[in-house]
C-alpha cells in the first residue's frame, strides 16, 4: 500500500478538504468521499459555491466548491501547506484502519491485460492497469448487503470517477475530437442538452479508465516530491444509470427540484466507491 500520508494527500486533492489521520472517531467515510467528488460538479452546474452536509453529516459542515475554479492543477493541495497563510479549507479526519481495507489492495502498475476480458455484473470490467489501487473499507456498510461489490450476475458494473467530469457536450457526445473539426458539433450539442437525462443534470462517470484519466486530479506530493494522478473506482447501479450518446459515459440523473438530502440518497443508491487509485506521472 502506498504511504498513508500520500493517501491522505490524494484524498485532500480529491475532496478539496484537509484530510488528516486519527486513531479515534472519524468524520469522513468512503461514501462521503464519493458523494463529495460526484456531487461537486453537479452542484457547480447548479451554480452553487458550497456543499452543505448538514443535517445528515453535521461533522462535515459546509464544504467549499471554490477550488473548482482554480486552474493550477499541479500545486500541492493548499490545505497541506500549513503556516499562517494556509487555505481555510474544512479539515476532516479519517481513521486509516477503518477507512482503508488493505486486504483488497491491488497493484496494477505493471499489469497489461491485452485481450483478456473481465466481467462485473455481466458487463465488461476494464481493469485500471498502470494504477495502484488502495481498497476502501465498504463491506457490510449498506443495508442491502454486499452483492453490489461481488463478481456475480447481480454485482454492479465498475465505473471510474474523475475530478471534473460534468455534462458538457465535449464529454457526453460521441466523439473526442475538437469541436472545430466537427461541423455538426453545435447541432449535436443542442440535441444533447434538450434530452433531460443527458443535459448536465446529474452525476457522470465512465467504465473506461483511460477516459477517466483525462479528467483526473493531479497533485504534487509533499511525501516524496513526485507528481500523482488520483481517481475513484466505483460500482454503479445498472438500474439507476443512463448511457449518454457516448457509450463509455454514464450519468445518474438527478431530477429537478431534488433537495440536498434526497440528492445524496440517490448517489448512495447509485454509485458506491471501493478503491482509491493512484498513478505516478
PDB file of C-alpha atoms in Angstrom, residues 29 31-32 34-35 39 56 141-144 148 156 235 237 240 252 262-273:
ATOM      1  CA  UNK A  29     -16.425   7.749   5.261  1.00  0.00           C
ATOM      2  CA  UNK A  31     -19.395   7.063   0.817  1.00  0.00           C
ATOM      3  CA  UNK A  32     -18.896  10.669   1.935  1.00  0.00           C
ATOM      4  CA  UNK A  34     -17.747   9.614  -3.425  1.00  0.00           C
ATOM      5  CA  UNK A  35     -20.604  11.965  -2.553  1.00  0.00           C
ATOM      6  CA  UNK A  39     -21.677  15.940  -6.423  1.00  0.00           C
ATOM      7  CA  UNK A  56     -27.153  14.196   7.676  1.00  0.00           C
ATOM      8  CA  UNK A 141     -21.742  -0.829   5.197  1.00  0.00           C
ATOM      9  CA  UNK A 142     -25.013  -0.884   3.264  1.00  0.00           C
ATOM     10  CA  UNK A 143     -28.404  -2.242   4.240  1.00  0.00           C
ATOM     11  CA  UNK A 144     -28.832  -4.261   1.042  1.00  0.00           C
ATOM     12  CA  UNK A 148     -23.086  -4.965  -5.430  1.00  0.00           C
ATOM     13  CA  UNK A 156     -22.798  -3.724 -10.060  1.00  0.00           C
ATOM     14  CA  UNK A 235     -19.540   0.376  -8.638  1.00  0.00           C
ATOM     15  CA  UNK A 237     -26.161   0.576 -10.061  1.00  0.00           C
ATOM     16  CA  UNK A 240     -30.002   3.870 -11.916  1.00  0.00           C
ATOM     17  CA  UNK A 252     -27.056   9.130 -12.796  1.00  0.00           C
ATOM     18  CA  UNK A 262     -32.519  13.353  -1.497  1.00  0.00           C
ATOM     19  CA  UNK A 263     -29.662  14.027  -3.902  1.00  0.00           C
ATOM     20  CA  UNK A 264     -27.108  12.316  -1.665  1.00  0.00           C
ATOM     21  CA  UNK A 265     -29.518   9.399  -1.163  1.00  0.00           C
ATOM     22  CA  UNK A 266     -29.735   8.989  -4.949  1.00  0.00           C
ATOM     23  CA  UNK A 267     -25.933   8.947  -5.194  1.00  0.00           C
ATOM     24  CA  UNK A 268     -25.628   6.365  -2.401  1.00  0.00           C
ATOM     25  CA  UNK A 269     -28.177   4.122  -4.111  1.00  0.00           C
ATOM     26  CA  UNK A 270     -26.429   4.562  -7.451  1.00  0.00           C
ATOM     27  CA  UNK A 271     -22.649   4.961  -7.019  1.00  0.00           C
ATOM     28  CA  UNK A 272     -20.547   3.346  -4.299  1.00  0.00           C
ATOM     29  CA  UNK A 273     -16.764   3.628  -4.012  1.00  0.00           C
TER      30      UNK A 273
END
